[in-house]
Amino acid sequence: MTIKKFQGRTEGEAVARAKAELGENAVIMNVKEVKPKGIFQSFKKSSFEVTAATEEKEKHVDSGMALKNLQKMHETINVAADEPIQIPLPAQGNSAVPGVSAVPGTSGLDGSAEQNKVAEQSAIEFLKRNAGLLKKEDATERERIEEKLENLQSILEKQLASGSRKEPEEKELSKPDSKKNENLAFIKVLYETLIGSGVNEKYVNQIIDELEKVNWNGNSVDYILSNVYQKMILKFGQPRGIDFAGRKPKVIFFVGPTGVGKTTTVAKVASKLKVEQGRRIAFLTADTYRIAAAEQLRTYANILDIPLTIVYSAMELNQGIEQLEDYDAVLVDTAGFSHKSPNQKEDVKSLIQNLDSQYSSEVYLVLSATTKYKDLAEISDVYKEISDYKIIFTKLDETTTYGNILNIKLYSGAEVSYITNGQNVPDDLEIFNSQKMVKRLLGGS
């Protein structure tokens, strides 16, 4: 008999995982609710652990091995924000709308009765304003978070009221607790800000958990924000453009699902390389599935005065590249396909893997920032079976939540190299800026 334990966010999810691995005949022996641990346990939901047994022995596949370790920080990353990040903070002193520039060590919990009254009103307004960070499309989640904010409001009101009645020497003794409560309130707002930006709850919890390793309750809010800002930049890593090292021409494949703007992105990259870097660029297209796909790329080729070759197999690809050995790079536009289409996947895989070994190559997976996280995760898994890749995110101008960029970066471990935010060639393409993106995720502009 084989006995194993399975975890899930709900009891049903844990049971489903057990039966998916052990079979429908698996016997559920025990169900246990696992409470979150750590000082920030109030932010997290309980998970469930199911103990299941079966007579059949099957090999367990650890899906966690599919995730790569995060890339280490490049020494040249500048971790200083180029301008202040405006995340609303708990009231300090008699300031009605405090920010990250507040004077460390001051707090509305320790002032006069009049100051405390002002701080109390500021705290209430602060909580009401930040309720707007919630996801409008999820009424249940909104009610849950609003309840948390209301509870926090009640706690702050009681602390402010009790603080105003203390003698001066008692207030001095209460300062450490006041600082801790102030920072805890800020961390809660930080948590909801990241959730509201579309960052998956799993990765938000990782960021919050990392704060437990620093003396957050003994430092200013500025210190906490700076620490989170730097760690998020580290998670993105050091973005890079196309590497031209190795024998010419460099062969660059662009792959991805249909409808993400792949062909337009190829044209944007080509224009940047030719106009701004003076590189000699050529086009190859293997997209023979989509009607007029080759003609679209031919239009860009004529405008940029770039040669275009159409290929139908890996053999033709190598022959075409052989004729372009004087060029710096050959950009290959492949056929877009659904991640649920195995036949087209094999065609693209054959094209990339049968490239002559004498040529160095890079693969760029083009993804839309408007795609749901679950679909993006499945797409990244499918293309990982084809080749290692870097990522280009398109259509940033069509969304206001950018959390999926961090989600997929952490899920796949792949480097985010470029982003596009419009249809203009080549203006709406840029190398990914991790500092700018972290500012957006933290509620900045």
Short mmCIF file of C-alpha atoms in Angstrom, two decimals:
data_model
loop_
_atom_site.label_atom_id
_atom_site.label_comp_id
_atom_site.label_asym_id
_atom_site.label_seq_id
_atom_site.Cartn_x
_atom_site.Cartn_y
_atom_site.Cartn_z
CA MET A 1 0.00 0.00 0.00
CA THR A 2 1.27 3.46 -0.89
CA ILE A 3 0.46 6.33 1.51
CA LYS A 4 1.15 9.93 0.52
CA LYS A 5 0.25 13.44 1.60
CA PHE A 6 -1.03 16.17 -0.73
CA GLN A 7 -1.60 19.89 -0.13
CA GLY A 8 -3.96 22.38 -1.70
CA ARG A 9 -5.51 25.78 -1.06
CA THR A 10 -8.84 24.03 -0.44
CA GLU A 11 -9.80 20.56 0.70
CA GLY A 12 -11.23 19.83 -2.73
CA GLU A 13 -8.02 20.87 -4.46
CA ALA A 14 -5.91 18.63 -2.18
CA VAL A 15 -8.25 15.67 -2.76
CA ALA A 16 -8.15 16.27 -6.52
CA ARG A 17 -4.33 16.23 -6.49
CA ALA A 18 -4.37 12.98 -4.53
CA LYS A 19 -6.70 11.27 -7.00
CA ALA A 20 -4.86 12.70 -9.99
CA GLU A 21 -1.67 10.96 -8.86
CA LEU A 22 -2.94 7.89 -7.04
CA GLY A 23 -6.04 7.29 -9.16
CA GLU A 24 -9.78 7.52 -8.54
CA ASN A 25 -9.61 4.48 -6.24
CA ALA A 26 -7.40 6.33 -3.75
CA VAL A 27 -8.72 6.23 -0.19
CA ILE A 28 -8.74 9.54 1.72
CA MET A 29 -7.48 8.64 5.19
CA ASN A 30 -7.23 12.07 6.81
CA VAL A 31 -7.88 15.77 6.09
CA LYS A 32 -6.00 18.41 8.09
CA GLU A 33 -6.20 22.19 7.94
CA VAL A 34 -2.70 23.72 7.94
CA LYS A 35 -2.57 27.14 9.61
CA PRO A 36 -0.07 29.67 8.19
CA LYS A 37 2.97 30.45 10.34
CA GLY A 38 5.07 33.52 10.88
CA ILE A 39 4.46 37.02 12.13
CA PHE A 40 2.39 37.88 9.04
CA GLN A 41 0.13 34.86 9.33
CA SER A 42 -2.96 37.09 9.35
CA PHE A 43 -2.34 37.92 5.70
CA LYS A 44 -2.35 34.32 4.54
CA LYS A 45 -5.03 31.72 4.04
CA SER A 46 -5.00 28.27 5.56
CA SER A 47 -4.13 25.34 3.31
CA PHE A 48 -5.29 21.74 3.54
CA GLU A 49 -3.27 18.53 3.79
CA VAL A 50 -4.84 15.26 2.69
CA THR A 51 -3.41 11.83 3.51
CA ALA A 52 -4.38 9.31 0.83
CA ALA A 53 -3.60 5.64 0.25
CA THR A 54 -3.74 3.24 -2.68
CA GLU A 55 -2.69 -0.29 -3.47
CA GLU A 56 -1.10 0.83 -6.72
CA LYS A 57 2.41 2.24 -6.67
CA GLU A 58 2.97 5.09 -9.04
CA LYS A 59 5.93 7.31 -9.59
CA HIS A 60 5.49 10.71 -8.03
CA VAL A 61 6.31 13.66 -10.24
CA ASP A 62 7.44 16.73 -8.38
CA SER A 63 5.97 19.62 -10.35
CA GLY A 64 8.04 22.03 -8.29
CA MET A 65 11.17 20.91 -10.18
CA ALA A 66 9.75 22.64 -13.24
CA LEU A 67 10.52 26.00 -11.67
CA LYS A 68 14.03 27.37 -11.99
CA ASN A 69 15.92 29.22 -9.28
CA LEU A 70 15.71 32.99 -9.63
CA GLN A 71 18.60 34.54 -11.50
CA LYS A 72 21.21 36.22 -9.31
CA MET A 73 21.48 39.97 -9.24
CA HIS A 74 23.93 41.54 -11.69
CA GLU A 75 26.35 43.78 -9.84
CA THR A 76 25.53 46.80 -11.99
CA ILE A 77 21.80 46.99 -11.11
CA ASN A 78 20.90 50.40 -9.74
CA VAL A 79 18.51 49.69 -6.88
CA ALA A 80 17.71 53.32 -6.14
CA ALA A 81 14.33 54.62 -7.33
CA ASP A 82 14.72 57.45 -9.82
CA GLU A 83 11.75 59.25 -8.22
CA PRO A 84 9.62 58.73 -5.08
CA ILE A 85 7.10 55.89 -5.08
CA GLN A 86 3.82 57.17 -3.68
CA ILE A 87 2.26 54.42 -1.59
CA PRO A 88 -0.19 55.78 1.03
CA LEU A 89 1.17 55.35 4.53
CA PRO A 90 -0.35 55.41 8.03
CA ALA A 91 -0.76 58.91 9.50
CA GLN A 92 2.28 60.47 11.12
CA GLY A 93 2.29 63.58 13.30
CA ASN A 94 -0.30 66.06 12.09
CA SER A 95 0.18 65.29 8.38
CA ALA A 96 -3.11 64.53 6.68
CA VAL A 97 -1.62 62.56 3.79
CA PRO A 98 1.70 61.03 4.84
CA GLY A 99 4.18 59.63 2.29
CA VAL A 100 7.47 57.84 2.19
CA SER A 101 9.28 61.10 2.92
CA ALA A 102 7.81 61.33 6.44
CA VAL A 103 10.27 62.04 9.23
CA PRO A 104 11.35 58.75 10.84
CA GLY A 105 10.51 58.36 14.48
CA THR A 106 7.37 60.58 14.49
CA SER A 107 3.90 59.15 14.93
CA GLY A 108 0.33 60.38 15.41
CA LEU A 109 -0.02 57.92 18.27
CA ASP A 110 2.31 59.91 20.53
CA GLY A 111 1.29 63.55 20.11
CA SER A 112 -1.16 65.80 21.90
CA ALA A 113 -4.90 65.09 22.06
CA GLU A 114 -5.46 67.50 19.18
CA GLN A 115 -2.73 65.83 17.11
CA ASN A 116 -4.16 62.40 17.87
CA LYS A 117 -7.57 63.54 16.70
CA VAL A 118 -6.09 64.72 13.41
CA ALA A 119 -4.13 61.48 13.09
CA GLU A 120 -7.26 59.45 13.79
CA GLN A 121 -9.16 61.17 10.97
CA SER A 122 -6.15 60.75 8.66
CA ALA A 123 -5.95 57.04 9.44
CA ILE A 124 -9.65 56.58 8.72
CA GLU A 125 -9.38 58.46 5.41
CA PHE A 126 -6.24 56.47 4.57
CA LEU A 127 -8.08 53.19 5.09
CA LYS A 128 -11.07 54.31 3.05
CA ARG A 129 -8.89 55.45 0.16
CA ASN A 130 -6.97 52.20 0.04
CA ALA A 131 -10.14 50.15 -0.08
CA GLY A 132 -10.21 51.29 -3.73
CA LEU A 133 -7.17 49.14 -4.45
CA LEU A 134 -9.33 46.05 -4.31
CA LYS A 135 -10.27 44.07 -7.37
CA LYS A 136 -13.63 45.36 -8.53
CA GLU A 137 -14.43 42.20 -10.43
CA ASP A 138 -14.29 39.98 -7.36
CA ALA A 139 -17.04 40.99 -4.92
CA THR A 140 -16.27 38.26 -2.40
CA GLU A 141 -12.57 39.14 -2.24
CA ARG A 142 -13.47 42.82 -1.97
CA GLU A 143 -15.72 42.19 1.03
CA ARG A 144 -13.03 40.08 2.70
CA ILE A 145 -10.35 42.75 2.33
CA GLU A 146 -12.69 45.60 3.29
CA GLU A 147 -13.48 43.68 6.48
CA LYS A 148 -9.74 43.51 7.20
CA LEU A 149 -9.41 47.24 6.64
CA GLU A 150 -12.39 47.96 8.90
CA ASN A 151 -10.81 45.82 11.62
CA LEU A 152 -7.54 47.68 11.18
CA GLN A 153 -9.43 50.98 11.41
CA SER A 154 -11.01 49.87 14.68
CA ILE A 155 -7.63 48.87 16.08
CA LEU A 156 -6.07 52.20 15.11
CA GLU A 157 -8.98 54.15 16.62
CA LYS A 158 -8.63 52.31 19.94
CA GLN A 159 -4.86 52.83 19.98
CA LEU A 160 -5.23 56.52 19.19
CA ALA A 161 -7.89 56.97 21.88
CA SER A 162 -5.85 55.17 24.53
CA GLY A 163 -2.66 56.98 23.52
CA SER A 164 -4.26 60.40 24.11
CA ARG A 165 -4.99 59.50 27.76
CA LYS A 166 -1.42 58.46 28.62
CA GLU A 167 0.96 60.48 30.69
CA PRO A 168 4.12 61.77 28.96
CA GLU A 169 6.34 59.06 30.48
CA GLU A 170 3.87 56.35 29.41
CA LYS A 171 3.89 57.69 25.85
CA GLU A 172 7.64 57.36 25.70
CA LEU A 173 7.33 53.68 26.64
CA SER A 174 4.68 53.08 23.95
CA LYS A 175 6.75 54.35 21.03
CA PRO A 176 8.18 50.92 19.98
CA ASP A 177 4.70 49.41 19.87
CA SER A 178 3.38 52.43 17.98
CA LYS A 179 6.12 52.08 15.38
CA LYS A 180 5.39 48.38 15.04
CA ASN A 181 1.68 49.00 14.52
CA GLU A 182 2.38 51.77 12.05
CA ASN A 183 4.69 49.52 10.04
CA LEU A 184 2.25 46.61 10.21
CA ALA A 185 -0.50 48.85 8.82
CA PHE A 186 1.81 49.89 5.99
CA ILE A 187 2.69 46.27 5.18
CA LYS A 188 -1.01 45.47 4.91
CA VAL A 189 -1.45 48.28 2.39
CA LEU A 190 1.64 47.05 0.53
CA TYR A 191 0.11 43.56 0.39
CA GLU A 192 -3.16 44.84 -1.09
CA THR A 193 -1.30 47.11 -3.52
CA LEU A 194 0.58 44.16 -5.01
CA ILE A 195 -2.58 42.06 -5.19
CA GLY A 196 -4.35 44.95 -6.90
CA SER A 197 -1.48 45.17 -9.41
CA GLY A 198 -2.15 41.58 -10.46
CA VAL A 199 0.75 39.88 -8.68
CA ASN A 200 -0.21 36.30 -7.83
CA GLU A 201 -0.93 35.73 -4.12
CA LYS A 202 1.79 33.07 -3.96
CA TYR A 203 4.48 35.56 -4.96
CA VAL A 204 3.06 38.35 -2.79
CA ASN A 205 3.36 36.01 0.20
CA GLN A 206 6.97 35.30 -0.74
CA ILE A 207 7.74 39.03 -0.75
CA ILE A 208 6.00 39.56 2.59
CA ASP A 209 7.72 36.50 4.09
CA GLU A 210 11.10 37.96 3.17
CA LEU A 211 10.32 41.00 5.33
CA GLU A 212 10.39 38.71 8.36
CA LYS A 213 14.15 38.38 7.84
CA VAL A 214 14.73 42.11 8.42
CA ASN A 215 14.09 44.13 11.55
CA TRP A 216 11.03 45.73 9.98
CA ASN A 217 9.33 46.75 13.25
CA GLY A 218 12.40 48.67 14.38
CA ASN A 219 12.89 50.64 11.18
CA SER A 220 11.07 53.41 9.37
CA VAL A 221 8.48 52.91 6.67
CA ASP A 222 11.02 54.32 4.20
CA TYR A 223 13.37 51.46 5.08
CA ILE A 224 10.68 48.83 4.57
CA LEU A 225 9.65 50.26 1.19
CA SER A 226 13.28 50.52 0.05
CA ASN A 227 13.89 46.91 1.10
CA VAL A 228 10.86 45.63 -0.85
CA TYR A 229 11.76 47.78 -3.87
CA GLN A 230 15.29 46.39 -4.03
CA LYS A 231 14.20 42.77 -3.55
CA MET A 232 11.64 43.04 -6.35
CA ILE A 233 14.29 44.42 -8.70
CA LEU A 234 16.48 41.45 -7.76
CA LYS A 235 13.63 39.10 -8.68
CA PHE A 236 13.43 40.59 -12.18
CA GLY A 237 17.20 40.40 -12.62
CA GLN A 238 19.29 42.36 -15.12
CA PRO A 239 17.49 42.66 -18.49
CA ARG A 240 19.57 42.46 -21.66
CA GLY A 241 19.00 42.91 -25.35
CA ILE A 242 20.15 40.63 -28.16
CA ASP A 243 23.65 39.21 -27.71
CA PHE A 244 25.67 39.35 -30.93
CA ALA A 245 28.57 37.28 -29.61
CA GLY A 246 29.61 34.30 -31.73
CA ARG A 247 29.74 33.61 -35.44
CA LYS A 248 27.70 35.75 -37.80
CA PRO A 249 24.90 35.74 -38.55
CA LYS A 250 23.16 35.43 -35.19
CA VAL A 251 19.91 33.50 -35.71
CA ILE A 252 17.06 34.86 -33.59
CA PHE A 253 13.79 32.92 -33.42
CA PHE A 254 10.53 34.57 -32.39
CA VAL A 255 7.94 32.09 -31.10
CA GLY A 256 4.61 32.42 -29.36
CA PRO A 257 0.86 31.89 -29.53
CA THR A 258 -1.35 33.47 -32.17
CA GLY A 259 -2.58 37.01 -31.76
CA VAL A 260 0.19 38.39 -29.54
CA GLY A 261 1.69 40.69 -32.21
CA LYS A 262 4.70 38.52 -32.99
CA THR A 263 5.28 39.64 -36.60
CA THR A 264 4.98 43.31 -35.65
CA THR A 265 7.43 42.72 -32.82
CA VAL A 266 9.93 41.16 -35.27
CA ALA A 267 9.70 44.33 -37.37
CA LYS A 268 10.18 46.55 -34.32
CA VAL A 269 13.29 44.65 -33.23
CA ALA A 270 14.72 44.76 -36.75
CA SER A 271 14.14 48.50 -37.01
CA LYS A 272 15.82 49.15 -33.65
CA LEU A 273 18.86 47.06 -34.56
CA LYS A 274 19.26 48.60 -37.99
CA VAL A 275 18.47 52.25 -37.31
CA GLU A 276 19.88 52.67 -33.79
CA GLN A 277 22.78 50.17 -33.85
CA GLY A 278 23.61 50.09 -37.54
CA ARG A 279 23.31 46.30 -37.75
CA ARG A 280 22.79 44.42 -41.01
CA ILE A 281 19.54 42.50 -40.58
CA ALA A 282 17.72 39.91 -42.70
CA PHE A 283 14.27 38.30 -42.37
CA LEU A 284 13.27 34.66 -42.63
CA THR A 285 9.66 33.56 -42.16
CA ALA A 286 8.46 30.04 -41.49
CA ASP A 287 4.88 31.18 -40.85
CA THR A 288 3.16 29.44 -43.76
CA TYR A 289 -0.01 28.65 -41.77
CA ARG A 290 -1.48 32.11 -41.42
CA ILE A 291 -2.96 33.78 -44.48
CA ALA A 292 -0.88 36.75 -45.71
CA ALA A 293 1.62 36.35 -42.85
CA ALA A 294 4.56 36.43 -45.26
CA GLU A 295 3.10 39.46 -47.04
CA GLN A 296 2.84 41.37 -43.77
CA LEU A 297 6.52 40.77 -43.06
CA ARG A 298 7.39 41.56 -46.69
CA THR A 299 5.79 44.97 -46.26
CA TYR A 300 8.06 45.69 -43.28
CA ALA A 301 11.05 44.30 -45.20
CA ASN A 302 10.42 46.70 -48.11
CA ILE A 303 10.09 49.68 -45.77
CA LEU A 304 13.29 48.81 -43.90
CA ASP A 305 15.12 47.66 -47.06
CA ILE A 306 15.73 44.22 -45.54
CA PRO A 307 15.90 40.94 -47.52
CA LEU A 308 13.13 38.38 -46.84
CA THR A 309 13.23 34.61 -47.41
CA ILE A 310 10.33 32.19 -46.97
CA VAL A 311 11.23 28.70 -45.69
CA TYR A 312 9.17 25.54 -45.21
CA SER A 313 11.58 23.23 -43.37
CA ALA A 314 14.72 23.13 -41.24
CA MET A 315 16.77 22.21 -44.31
CA GLU A 316 15.56 25.28 -46.18
CA LEU A 317 16.25 27.36 -43.06
CA ASN A 318 19.94 26.35 -43.02
CA GLN A 319 20.23 26.94 -46.74
CA GLY A 320 18.71 30.38 -46.39
CA ILE A 321 21.00 31.35 -43.53
CA GLU A 322 24.03 30.16 -45.49
CA GLN A 323 23.22 32.77 -48.13
CA LEU A 324 23.13 35.50 -45.44
CA GLU A 325 26.51 34.96 -43.78
CA ASP A 326 27.48 38.62 -44.29
CA TYR A 327 24.60 39.81 -42.11
CA ASP A 328 24.81 40.43 -38.38
CA ALA A 329 21.50 38.79 -37.55
CA VAL A 330 18.70 36.80 -39.17
CA LEU A 331 15.31 37.28 -37.51
CA VAL A 332 13.09 34.22 -37.95
CA ASP A 333 9.33 34.67 -37.66
CA THR A 334 7.76 31.30 -36.79
CA ALA A 335 4.15 30.19 -37.00
CA GLY A 336 2.05 31.07 -33.98
CA PHE A 337 0.08 28.17 -32.54
CA SER A 338 -2.19 27.30 -29.68
CA HIS A 339 -0.32 25.71 -26.78
CA LYS A 340 -2.87 22.89 -27.08
CA SER A 341 -1.84 22.04 -30.67
CA PRO A 342 0.88 19.31 -30.56
CA ASN A 343 1.38 19.09 -34.35
CA GLN A 344 2.31 22.73 -34.86
CA LYS A 345 4.46 22.60 -31.75
CA GLU A 346 6.54 19.81 -33.28
CA ASP A 347 7.01 21.84 -36.48
CA VAL A 348 8.44 24.80 -34.58
CA LYS A 349 10.52 22.52 -32.37
CA SER A 350 12.02 20.79 -35.41
CA LEU A 351 12.85 24.14 -37.01
CA ILE A 352 14.75 25.39 -33.94
CA GLN A 353 16.48 22.18 -32.91
CA ASN A 354 17.70 21.32 -36.43
CA LEU A 355 19.49 24.62 -36.91
CA ASP A 356 23.08 23.96 -38.00
CA SER A 357 25.31 23.90 -34.90
CA GLN A 358 27.77 26.30 -36.48
CA TYR A 359 25.31 29.14 -35.91
CA SER A 360 24.62 30.69 -32.51
CA SER A 361 20.97 31.40 -31.79
CA GLU A 362 18.52 32.90 -29.32
CA VAL A 363 14.81 32.21 -28.86
CA TYR A 364 12.32 34.87 -27.79
CA LEU A 365 8.88 33.88 -26.51
CA VAL A 366 6.42 36.66 -27.32
CA LEU A 367 3.55 36.93 -24.81
CA SER A 368 0.67 39.36 -24.37
CA ALA A 369 0.41 41.19 -21.05
CA THR A 370 -3.39 40.90 -21.34
CA THR A 371 -3.41 37.08 -21.16
CA LYS A 372 -4.59 35.41 -17.93
CA TYR A 373 -1.89 34.09 -15.61
CA LYS A 374 -3.08 30.47 -15.79
CA ASP A 375 -2.88 30.51 -19.60
CA LEU A 376 0.51 32.22 -19.53
CA ALA A 377 1.84 29.52 -17.21
CA GLU A 378 0.63 26.75 -19.54
CA ILE A 379 2.07 28.53 -22.58
CA SER A 380 5.47 28.97 -20.91
CA ASP A 381 5.52 25.25 -20.02
CA VAL A 382 4.77 24.20 -23.61
CA TYR A 383 7.46 26.39 -25.12
CA LYS A 384 9.97 25.26 -22.51
CA GLU A 385 9.68 21.83 -24.12
CA ILE A 386 10.81 23.40 -27.39
CA SER A 387 13.75 25.47 -26.18
CA ASP A 388 15.07 27.76 -23.47
CA TYR A 389 13.93 31.29 -24.19
CA LYS A 390 13.87 34.93 -23.21
CA ILE A 391 10.55 36.76 -22.98
CA ILE A 392 9.06 39.73 -24.81
CA PHE A 393 5.82 41.11 -23.37
CA THR A 394 3.50 42.94 -25.77
CA LYS A 395 0.34 45.06 -25.43
CA LEU A 396 1.27 46.82 -22.20
CA ASP A 397 -0.81 49.72 -23.51
CA GLU A 398 -3.93 47.52 -23.33
CA THR A 399 -3.79 46.76 -19.60
CA THR A 400 -3.46 48.63 -16.31
CA THR A 401 -2.23 45.65 -14.27
CA TYR A 402 1.31 44.44 -14.82
CA GLY A 403 1.56 41.71 -12.19
CA ASN A 404 1.70 38.90 -14.76
CA ILE A 405 5.11 40.12 -15.89
CA LEU A 406 6.50 39.36 -12.43
CA ASN A 407 4.37 36.21 -12.14
CA ILE A 408 5.75 34.64 -15.33
CA LYS A 409 9.28 35.80 -14.62
CA LEU A 410 9.21 33.95 -11.28
CA TYR A 411 7.26 30.97 -12.65
CA SER A 412 9.43 30.29 -15.70
CA GLY A 413 12.76 31.68 -14.54
CA ALA A 414 13.19 33.17 -18.03
CA GLU A 415 14.65 36.62 -18.58
CA VAL A 416 12.28 39.43 -19.58
CA SER A 417 14.19 41.26 -22.33
CA TYR A 418 11.81 43.58 -24.20
CA ILE A 419 8.34 45.09 -23.82
CA THR A 420 6.06 46.75 -26.38
CA ASN A 421 3.33 49.27 -25.62
CA GLY A 422 1.74 50.11 -28.97
CA GLN A 423 1.66 49.49 -32.71
CA ASN A 424 4.23 52.07 -33.84
CA VAL A 425 7.39 50.66 -35.43
CA PRO A 426 9.93 50.96 -33.87
CA ASP A 427 9.01 53.54 -31.22
CA ASP A 428 6.83 51.29 -29.08
CA LEU A 429 9.58 48.77 -28.28
CA GLU A 430 12.07 49.12 -25.44
CA ILE A 431 14.40 47.00 -23.36
CA PHE A 432 12.60 45.98 -20.18
CA ASN A 433 13.20 48.44 -17.34
CA SER A 434 12.92 46.55 -14.04
CA GLN A 435 13.01 49.69 -11.89
CA LYS A 436 10.16 51.33 -13.79
CA MET A 437 8.10 48.13 -13.63
CA VAL A 438 8.61 47.72 -9.86
CA LYS A 439 7.43 51.31 -9.37
CA ARG A 440 4.26 50.50 -11.29
CA LEU A 441 3.65 47.35 -9.25
CA LEU A 442 4.05 49.35 -6.04
CA GLY A 443 1.39 51.81 -7.12
CA GLY A 444 3.59 54.44 -8.78
CA SER A 445 3.30 55.76 -12.32
#
